[in-house]
Short mmCIF file of C-alpha atoms and ligand atoms in Angstrom, two decimals:
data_model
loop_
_atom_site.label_atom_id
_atom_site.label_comp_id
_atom_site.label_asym_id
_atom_site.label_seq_id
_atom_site.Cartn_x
_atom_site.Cartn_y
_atom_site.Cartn_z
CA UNK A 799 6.26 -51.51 57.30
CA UNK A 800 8.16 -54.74 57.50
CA UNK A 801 11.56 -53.62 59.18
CA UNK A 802 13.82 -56.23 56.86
CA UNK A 803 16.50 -53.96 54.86
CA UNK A 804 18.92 -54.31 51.69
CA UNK A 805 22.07 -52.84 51.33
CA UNK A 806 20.80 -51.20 54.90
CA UNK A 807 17.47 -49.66 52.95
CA UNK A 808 13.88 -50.32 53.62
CA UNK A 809 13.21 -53.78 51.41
CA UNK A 810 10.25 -51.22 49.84
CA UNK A 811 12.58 -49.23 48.56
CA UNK A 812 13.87 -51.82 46.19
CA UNK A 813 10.13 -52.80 45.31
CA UNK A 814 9.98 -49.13 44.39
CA UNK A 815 13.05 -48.95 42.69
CA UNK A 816 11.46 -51.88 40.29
CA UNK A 817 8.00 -50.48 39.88
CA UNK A 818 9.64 -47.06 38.70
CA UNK A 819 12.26 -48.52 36.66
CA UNK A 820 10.29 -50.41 34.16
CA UNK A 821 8.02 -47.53 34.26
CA UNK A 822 10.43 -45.24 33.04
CA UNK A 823 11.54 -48.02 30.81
CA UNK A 824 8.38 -47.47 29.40
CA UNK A 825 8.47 -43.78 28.93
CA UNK A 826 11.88 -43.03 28.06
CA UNK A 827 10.95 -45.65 25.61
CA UNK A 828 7.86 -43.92 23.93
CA UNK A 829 9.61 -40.92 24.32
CA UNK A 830 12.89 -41.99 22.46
CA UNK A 831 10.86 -42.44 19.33
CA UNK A 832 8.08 -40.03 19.55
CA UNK A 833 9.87 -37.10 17.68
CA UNK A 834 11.22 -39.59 15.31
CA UNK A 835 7.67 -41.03 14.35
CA UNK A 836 6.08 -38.12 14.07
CA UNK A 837 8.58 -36.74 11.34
CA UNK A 838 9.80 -40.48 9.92
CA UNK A 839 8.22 -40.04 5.71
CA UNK A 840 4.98 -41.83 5.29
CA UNK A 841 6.09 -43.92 2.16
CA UNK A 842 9.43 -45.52 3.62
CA UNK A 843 9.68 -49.15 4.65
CA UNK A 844 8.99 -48.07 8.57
CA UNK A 845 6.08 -45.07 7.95
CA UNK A 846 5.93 -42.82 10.09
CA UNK A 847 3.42 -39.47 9.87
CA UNK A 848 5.19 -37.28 7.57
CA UNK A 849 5.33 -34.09 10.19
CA UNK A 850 8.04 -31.49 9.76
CA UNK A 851 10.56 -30.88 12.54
CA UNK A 852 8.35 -27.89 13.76
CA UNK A 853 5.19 -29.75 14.14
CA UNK A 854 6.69 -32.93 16.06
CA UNK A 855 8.90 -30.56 18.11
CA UNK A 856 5.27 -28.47 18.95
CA UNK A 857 3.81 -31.68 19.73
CA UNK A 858 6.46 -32.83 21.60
CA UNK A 859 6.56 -29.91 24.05
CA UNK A 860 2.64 -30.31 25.00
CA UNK A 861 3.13 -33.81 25.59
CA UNK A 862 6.17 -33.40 27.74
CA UNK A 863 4.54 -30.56 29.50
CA UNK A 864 1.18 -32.59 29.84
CA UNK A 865 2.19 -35.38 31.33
CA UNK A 866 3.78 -33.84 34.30
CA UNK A 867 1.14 -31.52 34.76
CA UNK A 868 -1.48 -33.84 35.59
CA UNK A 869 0.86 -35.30 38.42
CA UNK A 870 -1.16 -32.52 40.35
CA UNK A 871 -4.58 -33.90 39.79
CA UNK A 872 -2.19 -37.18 40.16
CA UNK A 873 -1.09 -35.55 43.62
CA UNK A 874 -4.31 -34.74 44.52
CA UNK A 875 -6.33 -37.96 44.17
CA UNK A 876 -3.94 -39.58 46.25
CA UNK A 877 -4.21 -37.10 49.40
CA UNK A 878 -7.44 -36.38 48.99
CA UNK A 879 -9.09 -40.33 48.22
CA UNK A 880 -7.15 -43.09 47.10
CA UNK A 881 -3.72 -42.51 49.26
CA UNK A 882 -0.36 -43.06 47.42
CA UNK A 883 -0.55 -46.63 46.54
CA UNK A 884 -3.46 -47.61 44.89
CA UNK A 885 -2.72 -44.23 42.73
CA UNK A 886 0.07 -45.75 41.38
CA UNK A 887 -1.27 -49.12 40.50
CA UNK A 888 -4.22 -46.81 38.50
CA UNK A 889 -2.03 -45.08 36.81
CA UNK A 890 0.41 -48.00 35.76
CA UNK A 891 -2.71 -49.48 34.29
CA UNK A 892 -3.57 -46.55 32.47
CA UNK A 893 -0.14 -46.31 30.96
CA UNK A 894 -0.52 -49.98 29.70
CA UNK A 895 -3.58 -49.29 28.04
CA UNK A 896 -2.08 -46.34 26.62
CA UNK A 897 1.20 -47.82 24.90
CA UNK A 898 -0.53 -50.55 23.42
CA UNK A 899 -3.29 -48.38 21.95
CA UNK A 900 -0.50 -46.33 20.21
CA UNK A 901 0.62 -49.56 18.78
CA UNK A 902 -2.67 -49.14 16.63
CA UNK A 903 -2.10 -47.90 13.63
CA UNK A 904 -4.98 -44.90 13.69
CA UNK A 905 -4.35 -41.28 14.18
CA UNK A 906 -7.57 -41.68 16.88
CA UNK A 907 -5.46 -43.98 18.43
CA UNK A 908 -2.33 -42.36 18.82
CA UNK A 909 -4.09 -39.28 20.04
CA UNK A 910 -5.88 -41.17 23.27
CA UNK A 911 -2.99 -43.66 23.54
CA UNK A 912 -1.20 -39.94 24.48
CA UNK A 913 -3.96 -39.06 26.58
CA UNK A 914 -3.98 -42.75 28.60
CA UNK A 915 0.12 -42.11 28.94
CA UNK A 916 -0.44 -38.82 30.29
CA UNK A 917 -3.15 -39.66 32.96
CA UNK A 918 -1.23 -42.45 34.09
CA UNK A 919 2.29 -40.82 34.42
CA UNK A 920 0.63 -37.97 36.20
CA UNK A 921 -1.20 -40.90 38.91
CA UNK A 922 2.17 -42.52 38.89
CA UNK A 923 5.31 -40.83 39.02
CA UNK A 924 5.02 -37.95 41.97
CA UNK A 925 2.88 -40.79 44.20
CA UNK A 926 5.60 -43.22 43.80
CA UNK A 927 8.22 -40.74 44.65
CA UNK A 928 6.18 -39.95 47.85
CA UNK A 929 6.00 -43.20 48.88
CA UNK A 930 9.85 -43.60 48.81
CA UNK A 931 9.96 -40.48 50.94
CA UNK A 932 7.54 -42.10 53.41
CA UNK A 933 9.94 -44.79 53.95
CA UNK A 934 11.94 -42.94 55.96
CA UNK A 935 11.06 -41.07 59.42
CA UNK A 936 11.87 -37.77 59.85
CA UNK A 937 15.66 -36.69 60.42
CA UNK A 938 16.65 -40.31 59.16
CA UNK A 939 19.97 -39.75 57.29
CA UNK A 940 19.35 -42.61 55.12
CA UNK A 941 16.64 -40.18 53.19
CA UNK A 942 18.63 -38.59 50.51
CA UNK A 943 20.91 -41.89 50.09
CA UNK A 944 17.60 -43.83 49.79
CA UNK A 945 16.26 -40.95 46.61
CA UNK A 946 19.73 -41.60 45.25
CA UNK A 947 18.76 -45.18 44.83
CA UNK A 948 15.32 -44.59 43.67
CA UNK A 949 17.38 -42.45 40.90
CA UNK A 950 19.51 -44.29 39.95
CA UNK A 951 16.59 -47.38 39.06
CA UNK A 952 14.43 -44.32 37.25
CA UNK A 953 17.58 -44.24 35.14
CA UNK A 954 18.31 -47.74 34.33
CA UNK A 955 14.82 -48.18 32.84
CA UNK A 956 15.99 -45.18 30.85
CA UNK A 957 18.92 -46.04 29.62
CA UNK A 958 17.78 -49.69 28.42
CA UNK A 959 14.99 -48.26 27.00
CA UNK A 960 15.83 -45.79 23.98
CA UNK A 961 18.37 -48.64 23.09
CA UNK A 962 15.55 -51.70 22.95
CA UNK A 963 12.38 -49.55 22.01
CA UNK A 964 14.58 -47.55 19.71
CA UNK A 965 15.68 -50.28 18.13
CA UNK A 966 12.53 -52.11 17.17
CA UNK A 967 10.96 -48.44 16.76
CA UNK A 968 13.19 -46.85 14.85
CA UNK A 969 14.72 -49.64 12.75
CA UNK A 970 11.97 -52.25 12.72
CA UNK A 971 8.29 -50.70 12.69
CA UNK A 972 7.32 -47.99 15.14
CA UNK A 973 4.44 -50.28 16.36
CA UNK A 974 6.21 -53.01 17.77
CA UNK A 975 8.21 -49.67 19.81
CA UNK A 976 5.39 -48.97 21.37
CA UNK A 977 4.11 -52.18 22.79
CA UNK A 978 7.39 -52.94 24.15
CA UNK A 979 7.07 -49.63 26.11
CA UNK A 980 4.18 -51.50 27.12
CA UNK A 981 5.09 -54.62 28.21
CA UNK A 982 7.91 -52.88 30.46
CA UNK A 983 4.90 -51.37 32.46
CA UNK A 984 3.12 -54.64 32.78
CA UNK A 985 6.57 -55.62 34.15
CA UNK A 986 6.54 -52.82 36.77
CA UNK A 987 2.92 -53.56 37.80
CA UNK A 988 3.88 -57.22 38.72
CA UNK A 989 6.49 -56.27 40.93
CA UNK A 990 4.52 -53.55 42.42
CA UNK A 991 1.50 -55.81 43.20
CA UNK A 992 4.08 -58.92 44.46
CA UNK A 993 6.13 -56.53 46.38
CA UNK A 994 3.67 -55.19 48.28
CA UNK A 995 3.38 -56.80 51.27
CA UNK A 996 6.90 -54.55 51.86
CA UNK A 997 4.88 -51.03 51.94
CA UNK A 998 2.50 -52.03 54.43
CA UNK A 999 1.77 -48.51 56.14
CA UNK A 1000 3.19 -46.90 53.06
CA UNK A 1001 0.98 -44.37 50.85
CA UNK A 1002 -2.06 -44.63 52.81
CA UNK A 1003 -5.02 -42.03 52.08
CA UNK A 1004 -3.94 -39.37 54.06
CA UNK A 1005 -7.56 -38.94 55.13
CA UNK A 1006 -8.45 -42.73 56.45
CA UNK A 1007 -7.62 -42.00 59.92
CA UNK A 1008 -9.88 -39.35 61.54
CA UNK A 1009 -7.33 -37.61 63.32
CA UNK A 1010 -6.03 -36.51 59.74
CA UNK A 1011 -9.11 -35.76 58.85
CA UNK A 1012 -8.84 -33.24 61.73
CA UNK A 1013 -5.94 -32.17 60.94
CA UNK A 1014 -6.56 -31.79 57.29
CA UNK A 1015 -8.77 -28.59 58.83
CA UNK A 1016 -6.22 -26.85 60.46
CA UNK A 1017 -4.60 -23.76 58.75
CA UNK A 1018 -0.97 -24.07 58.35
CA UNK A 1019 1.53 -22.61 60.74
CA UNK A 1020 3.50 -20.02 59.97
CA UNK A 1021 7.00 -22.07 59.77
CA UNK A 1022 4.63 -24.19 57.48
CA UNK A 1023 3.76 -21.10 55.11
CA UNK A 1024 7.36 -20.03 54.44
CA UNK A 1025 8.77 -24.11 54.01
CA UNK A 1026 5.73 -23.98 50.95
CA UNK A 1027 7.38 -20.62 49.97
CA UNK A 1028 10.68 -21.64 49.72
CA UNK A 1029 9.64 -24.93 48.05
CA UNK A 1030 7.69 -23.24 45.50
CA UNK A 1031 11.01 -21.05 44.95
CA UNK A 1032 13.03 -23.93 44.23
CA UNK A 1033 10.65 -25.11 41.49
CA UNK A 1034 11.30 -21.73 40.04
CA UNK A 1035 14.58 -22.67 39.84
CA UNK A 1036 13.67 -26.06 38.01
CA UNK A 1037 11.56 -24.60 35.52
CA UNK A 1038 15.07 -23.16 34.17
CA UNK A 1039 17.09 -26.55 34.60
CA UNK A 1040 14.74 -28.73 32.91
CA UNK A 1041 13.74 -26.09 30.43
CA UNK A 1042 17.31 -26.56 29.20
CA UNK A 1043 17.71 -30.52 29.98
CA UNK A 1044 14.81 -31.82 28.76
CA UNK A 1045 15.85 -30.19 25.06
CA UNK A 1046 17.74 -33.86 24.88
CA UNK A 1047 14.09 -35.76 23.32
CA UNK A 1048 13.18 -33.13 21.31
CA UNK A 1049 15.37 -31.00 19.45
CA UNK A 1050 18.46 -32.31 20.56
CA UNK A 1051 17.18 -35.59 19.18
CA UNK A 1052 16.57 -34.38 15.88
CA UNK A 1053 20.00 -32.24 15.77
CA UNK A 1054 21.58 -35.50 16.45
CA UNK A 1055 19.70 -37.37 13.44
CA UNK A 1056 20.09 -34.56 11.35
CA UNK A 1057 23.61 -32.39 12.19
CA UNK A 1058 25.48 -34.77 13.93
CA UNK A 1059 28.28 -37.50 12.62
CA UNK A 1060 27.40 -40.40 14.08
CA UNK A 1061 29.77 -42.52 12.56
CA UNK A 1062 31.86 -44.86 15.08
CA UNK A 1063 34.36 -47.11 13.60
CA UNK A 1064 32.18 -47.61 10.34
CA UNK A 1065 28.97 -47.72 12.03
CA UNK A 1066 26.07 -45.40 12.53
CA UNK A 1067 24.88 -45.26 15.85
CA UNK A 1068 20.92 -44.66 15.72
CA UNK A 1069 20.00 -40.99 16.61
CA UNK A 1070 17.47 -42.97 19.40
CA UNK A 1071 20.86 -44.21 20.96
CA UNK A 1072 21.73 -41.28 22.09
CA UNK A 1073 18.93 -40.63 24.21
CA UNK A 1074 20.22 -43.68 26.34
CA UNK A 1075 23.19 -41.18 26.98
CA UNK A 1076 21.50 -38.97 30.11
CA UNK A 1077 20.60 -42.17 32.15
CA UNK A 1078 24.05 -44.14 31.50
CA UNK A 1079 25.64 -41.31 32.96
CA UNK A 1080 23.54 -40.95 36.04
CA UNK A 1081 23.78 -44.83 36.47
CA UNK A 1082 27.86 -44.36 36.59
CA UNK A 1083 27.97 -41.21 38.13
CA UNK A 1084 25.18 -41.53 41.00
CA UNK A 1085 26.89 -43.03 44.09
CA UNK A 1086 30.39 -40.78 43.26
CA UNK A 1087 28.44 -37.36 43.26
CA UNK A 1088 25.77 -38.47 46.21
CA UNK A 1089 29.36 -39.73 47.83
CA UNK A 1090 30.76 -35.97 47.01
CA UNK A 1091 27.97 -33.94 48.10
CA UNK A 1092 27.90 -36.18 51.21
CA UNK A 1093 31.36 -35.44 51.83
CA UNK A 1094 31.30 -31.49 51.28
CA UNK A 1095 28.69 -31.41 53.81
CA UNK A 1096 30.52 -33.46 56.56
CA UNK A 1097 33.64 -30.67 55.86
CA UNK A 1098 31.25 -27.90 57.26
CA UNK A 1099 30.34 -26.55 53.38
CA UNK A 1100 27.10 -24.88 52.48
CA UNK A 1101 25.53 -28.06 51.04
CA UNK A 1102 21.59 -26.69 51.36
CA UNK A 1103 19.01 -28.07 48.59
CA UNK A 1104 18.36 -24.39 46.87
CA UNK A 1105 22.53 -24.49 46.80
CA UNK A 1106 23.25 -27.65 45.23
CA UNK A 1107 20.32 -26.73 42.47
CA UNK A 1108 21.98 -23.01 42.11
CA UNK A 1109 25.56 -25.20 40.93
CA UNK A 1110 23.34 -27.70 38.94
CA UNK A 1111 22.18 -24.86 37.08
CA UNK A 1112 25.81 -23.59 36.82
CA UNK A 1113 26.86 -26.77 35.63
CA UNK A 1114 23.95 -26.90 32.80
CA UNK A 1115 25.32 -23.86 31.45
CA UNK A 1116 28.72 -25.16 31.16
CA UNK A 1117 26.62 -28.54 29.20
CA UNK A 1118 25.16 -26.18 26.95
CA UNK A 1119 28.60 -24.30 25.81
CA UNK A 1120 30.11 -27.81 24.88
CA UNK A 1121 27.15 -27.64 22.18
CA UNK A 1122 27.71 -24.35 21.30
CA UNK A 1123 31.08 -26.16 20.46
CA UNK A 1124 29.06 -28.19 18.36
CA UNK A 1125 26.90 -25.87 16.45
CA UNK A 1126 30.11 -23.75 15.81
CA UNK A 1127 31.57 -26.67 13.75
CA UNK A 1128 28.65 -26.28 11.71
CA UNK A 1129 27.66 -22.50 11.43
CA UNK A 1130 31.31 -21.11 11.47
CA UNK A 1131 33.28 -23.48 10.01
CA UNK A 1132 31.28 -24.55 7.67
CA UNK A 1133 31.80 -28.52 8.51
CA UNK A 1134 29.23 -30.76 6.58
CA UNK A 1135 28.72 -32.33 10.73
CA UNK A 1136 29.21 -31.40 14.02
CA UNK A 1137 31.19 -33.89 16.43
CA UNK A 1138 29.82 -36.58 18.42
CA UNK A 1139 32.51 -35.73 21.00
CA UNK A 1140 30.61 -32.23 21.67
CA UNK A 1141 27.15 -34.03 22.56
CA UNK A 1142 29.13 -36.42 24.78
CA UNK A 1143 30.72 -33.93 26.88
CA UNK A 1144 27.78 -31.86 26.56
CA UNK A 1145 25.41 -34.76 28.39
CA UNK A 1146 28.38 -35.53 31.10
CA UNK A 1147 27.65 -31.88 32.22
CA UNK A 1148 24.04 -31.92 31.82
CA UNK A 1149 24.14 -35.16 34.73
CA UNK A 1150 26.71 -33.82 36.73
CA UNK A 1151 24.00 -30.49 36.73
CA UNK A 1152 20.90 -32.94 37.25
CA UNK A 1153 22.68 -35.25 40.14
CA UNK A 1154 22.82 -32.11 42.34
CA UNK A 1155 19.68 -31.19 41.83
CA UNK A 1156 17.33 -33.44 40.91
CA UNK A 1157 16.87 -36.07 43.47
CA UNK A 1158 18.21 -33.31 46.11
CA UNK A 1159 14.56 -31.98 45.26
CA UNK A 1160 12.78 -34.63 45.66
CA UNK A 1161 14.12 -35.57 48.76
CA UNK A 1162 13.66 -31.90 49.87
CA UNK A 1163 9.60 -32.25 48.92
CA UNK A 1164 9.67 -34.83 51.13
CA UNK A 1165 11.45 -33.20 54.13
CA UNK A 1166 9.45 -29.51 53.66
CA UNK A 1167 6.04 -30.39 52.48
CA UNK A 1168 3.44 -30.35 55.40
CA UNK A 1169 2.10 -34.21 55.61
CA UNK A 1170 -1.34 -33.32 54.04
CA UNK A 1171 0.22 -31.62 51.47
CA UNK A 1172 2.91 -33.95 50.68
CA UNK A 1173 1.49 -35.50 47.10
CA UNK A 1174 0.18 -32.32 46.05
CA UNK A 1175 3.04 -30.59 46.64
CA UNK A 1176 5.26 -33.92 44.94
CA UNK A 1177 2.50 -32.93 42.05
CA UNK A 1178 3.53 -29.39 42.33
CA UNK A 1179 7.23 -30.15 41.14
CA UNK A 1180 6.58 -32.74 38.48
CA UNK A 1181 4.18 -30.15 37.40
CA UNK A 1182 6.71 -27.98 37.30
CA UNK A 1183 9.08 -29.93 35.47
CA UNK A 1184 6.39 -30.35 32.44
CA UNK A 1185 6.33 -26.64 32.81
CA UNK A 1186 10.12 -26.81 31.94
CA UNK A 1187 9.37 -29.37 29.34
CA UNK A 1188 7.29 -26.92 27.45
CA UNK A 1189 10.47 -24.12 27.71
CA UNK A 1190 12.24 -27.03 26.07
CA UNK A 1191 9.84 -27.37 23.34
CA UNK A 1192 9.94 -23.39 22.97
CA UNK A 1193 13.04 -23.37 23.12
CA UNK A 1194 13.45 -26.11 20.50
CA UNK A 1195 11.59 -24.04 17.75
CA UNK A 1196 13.21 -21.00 18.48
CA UNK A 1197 16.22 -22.92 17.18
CA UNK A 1198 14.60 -24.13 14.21
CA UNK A 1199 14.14 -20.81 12.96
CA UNK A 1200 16.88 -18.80 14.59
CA UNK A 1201 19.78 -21.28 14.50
CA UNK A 1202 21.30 -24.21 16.64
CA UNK A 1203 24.44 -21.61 17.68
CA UNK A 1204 22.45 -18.73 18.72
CA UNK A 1205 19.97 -20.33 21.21
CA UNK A 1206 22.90 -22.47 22.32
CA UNK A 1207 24.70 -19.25 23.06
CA UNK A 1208 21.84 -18.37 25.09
CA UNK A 1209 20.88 -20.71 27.13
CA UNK A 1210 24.42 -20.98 28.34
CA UNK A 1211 24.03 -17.29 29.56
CA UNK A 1212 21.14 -17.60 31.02
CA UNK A 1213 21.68 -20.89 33.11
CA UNK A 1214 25.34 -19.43 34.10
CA UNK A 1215 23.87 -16.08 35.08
CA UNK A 1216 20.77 -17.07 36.99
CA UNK A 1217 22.64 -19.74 38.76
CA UNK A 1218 25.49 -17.28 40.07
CA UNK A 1219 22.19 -14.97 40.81
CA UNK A 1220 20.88 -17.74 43.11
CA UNK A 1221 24.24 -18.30 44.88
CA UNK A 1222 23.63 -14.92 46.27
CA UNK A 1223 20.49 -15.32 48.15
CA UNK A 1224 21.42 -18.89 49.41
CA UNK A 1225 21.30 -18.15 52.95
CA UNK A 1226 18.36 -15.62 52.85
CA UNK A 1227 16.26 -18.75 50.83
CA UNK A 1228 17.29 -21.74 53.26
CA UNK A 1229 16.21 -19.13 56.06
CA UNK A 1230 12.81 -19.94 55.42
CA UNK A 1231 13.19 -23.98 55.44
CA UNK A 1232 13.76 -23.30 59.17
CA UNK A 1233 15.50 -26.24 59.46
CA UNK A 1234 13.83 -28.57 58.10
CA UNK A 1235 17.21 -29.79 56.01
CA UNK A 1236 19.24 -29.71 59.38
CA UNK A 1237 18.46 -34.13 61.03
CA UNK A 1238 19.08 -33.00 64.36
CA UNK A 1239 15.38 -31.30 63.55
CA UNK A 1240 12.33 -33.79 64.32
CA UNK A 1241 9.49 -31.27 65.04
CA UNK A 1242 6.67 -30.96 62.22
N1 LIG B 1571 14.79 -38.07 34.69
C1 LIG B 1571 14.02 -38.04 35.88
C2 LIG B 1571 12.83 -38.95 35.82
O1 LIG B 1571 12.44 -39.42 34.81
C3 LIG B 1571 13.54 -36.66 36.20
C4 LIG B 1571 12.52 -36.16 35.27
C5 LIG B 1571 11.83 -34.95 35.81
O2 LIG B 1571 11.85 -34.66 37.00
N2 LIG B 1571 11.23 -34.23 34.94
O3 LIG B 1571 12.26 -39.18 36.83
#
């Protein structure tokens, strides 16, 4: 690895930042419109399919729980054969081919455009993460600052995105939406393969050198065992936070179109907007909350990964009353819309909730996972996260049919009461990291 830095970070990390900015640009892109698409009336001036609102939601949830999963087989292929890097430039061609065969008007096409997307996401996004991980040596403080970074350039590709490929999606011709998903990948993939001579070293196969191959033999140790336990506890613990988050592309995305005023000083802001809401937030509010948790911790406060996910699921709950807020205006008092101001408020909480958790677990992946494990278990969480996609989409239905202010009501009790459940067993979970949080710790 070249030892040059920037803004005292590993060059590579900025080569990363790139590569997964533009393609998240590219997803959050796709994604903005998907819903909107699917359910758009076939005979207007922009067709779209002609679904109803419980169809495109369905569809929704198998494609957002899809394309995570495969980041195991994703995880897999790089520890097992191809290492981390040449994963990701696979998969960032796959996600080319996919956006641009979406952009075909066919329903054959749109159906293995999807499939291309989600074999390429699942190759790309948990081995890129690794490799930002493997930037840093163990106990270097510069670890969760550096996944704060990395965050923070996920977010500006999707924040730019749902505002540009909404735009020519939404308001000029879906088509065009798609391929300028895909020219943001074909943007990534030239400053992955330029910026490469910065990872030298970086995302290797595992199992090129033969003393890995060794080691790939050996059982794990018993500190090893309980750091997988407690990692696979913690993506418990994002199944519920992204169950509720990830409601913002699909149903929240329609209950915006359909319930909410969008009206701002005379003009209509499109529903696809909104979905630029999540990232601008994280873009303003990553360095102040990385710069609070940083400074809790230096006062002596519990500041452990499973903690700072236990308050992010607090904080989700609090996101989700603001929208019960929302769905009030509508159900109780009978108001023709709900508020903007609710969903606004509503999003604030749901970053403040995802900034303490979400790139606190990647970075804690990186720190727990034993080293032949490491994209697997990266896989594991993404995985996971689909997993929570697909409690979105469930979710999403349910409030089709039961009503917007009953499953709001809900999820706000359940994120508030298993977060205050987790706060509990804190100490008995970060027992069984044995350390492996604490930087003064270099073994394993
Ligand atoms: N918004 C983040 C990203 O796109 C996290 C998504 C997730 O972990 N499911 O990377």
């Amino acid at each position: 690895m070249s030892s040059k830095t920037i803004f005292g970070h590993p060059t590579g990390l900025f080569i990363l930042f790139f590569t997964e900015l533009w393609e998240r640009f590219s997803f959050y892109g796709m994604r903005a419109i998907l819903v909107l698409y699917l359910t758009a009336d076939t005979l207007g001036d922009n067709p779209g399919l002609g679904w109803t609102n419980a169809e495109a939601l369905e569809l929704y949830g198998w494609y957002g729980m899809m394309v995570y999963i495969m980041s195991i087989p994703g995880g897999l292929l790089a520890d097992r054969w191809l290492g981390q890097k040449k994963s990701v430039l696979l998969g960032g061609l796959l996600i080319i081919l996919g956006q641009f065969t979406l952009a075909i008007e066919s329903i054959t096409a749109f159906y293995t455009g999807l499939a291309l997307i989600i074999s390429g996401v699942g190759a790309l996004k948990p081995n890129i993460s690794t490799m930002v991980g493997g930037l840093y040596k163990k106990g270097d403080a510069r670890r969760d600052a550096g996944f704060t970074i990395f965050y923070i350039g996920i977010n500006v590709g999707a924040f730019s995105a749902p505002l540009l490929v909404g735009y020519y999606g939404e308001i000029v011709d879906w088509q065009l939406g798609f391929s300028l998903a895909g020219f943001g990948m074909i943007l990534g993939q030239i400053v992955y393969v330029f910026g490469r001579k910065h990872l030298t070293g970086i995302g290797e196969a595992y199992s090129s050198s033969e003393e890995n191959t060794e080691m790939m033999k050996k059982p794990l140790t018993q500190i090893e065992k309980e750091r997988m336990i407690v990692l696979g506890l913690s993506f418990l613990i994002m199944i519920v936070f992204w169950g509720a988050y990830e409601q913002a592309g699909g149903f929240m995305n329609l209950y915006a179109k359909q319930t909410v005023d969008r009206v701002v000083f005379g003009y209509e802001i499109p529903a696809s907007f909104l979905q630029s809401l999540h990232a601008f937030y994280v873009i303003i509010l990553g360095i102040p909350m990385a710069g609070f948790w940083l400074m809790w911790k230096r006062r002596g406060k519990e500041s452990s990964a499973i903690f700072k996910m236990a308050i992010g699921t607090i904080v989700m709950g609090f996101g989700f009353m603001a929208l019960v807020g929302a769905a009030y205006e509508v159900s109780v008092l009978a108001l023709e819309k709900a508020s903007l101001y609710w969903l606004l408020l509503s999003y604030l909480l749901h970053v403040v909730g995802e900034l303490s958790s979400s790139p606190v677990a990647l970075s804690f992946i990186t720190k727990l996972a034993p080293m032949k494990y490491a994209s697997f278990m990266m896989g594991a969480y993404f995985a996971v996260t689909g997993l929570g996609n697909k409690v979105a989409g469930l979710v999403g239905e349910a409030a089709e049919k039961a009503g917007a202010l009953e499953v709001f009501t809900y999820v706000t009790i359940f994120c508030l009461a298993f977060g205050l459940l987790l706060l509990v067993f804190v100490k008995k979970l970060k027992a069984l990291s044995h350390g492996a949080e604490d930087e003064s710790v270099l073994e394993n």
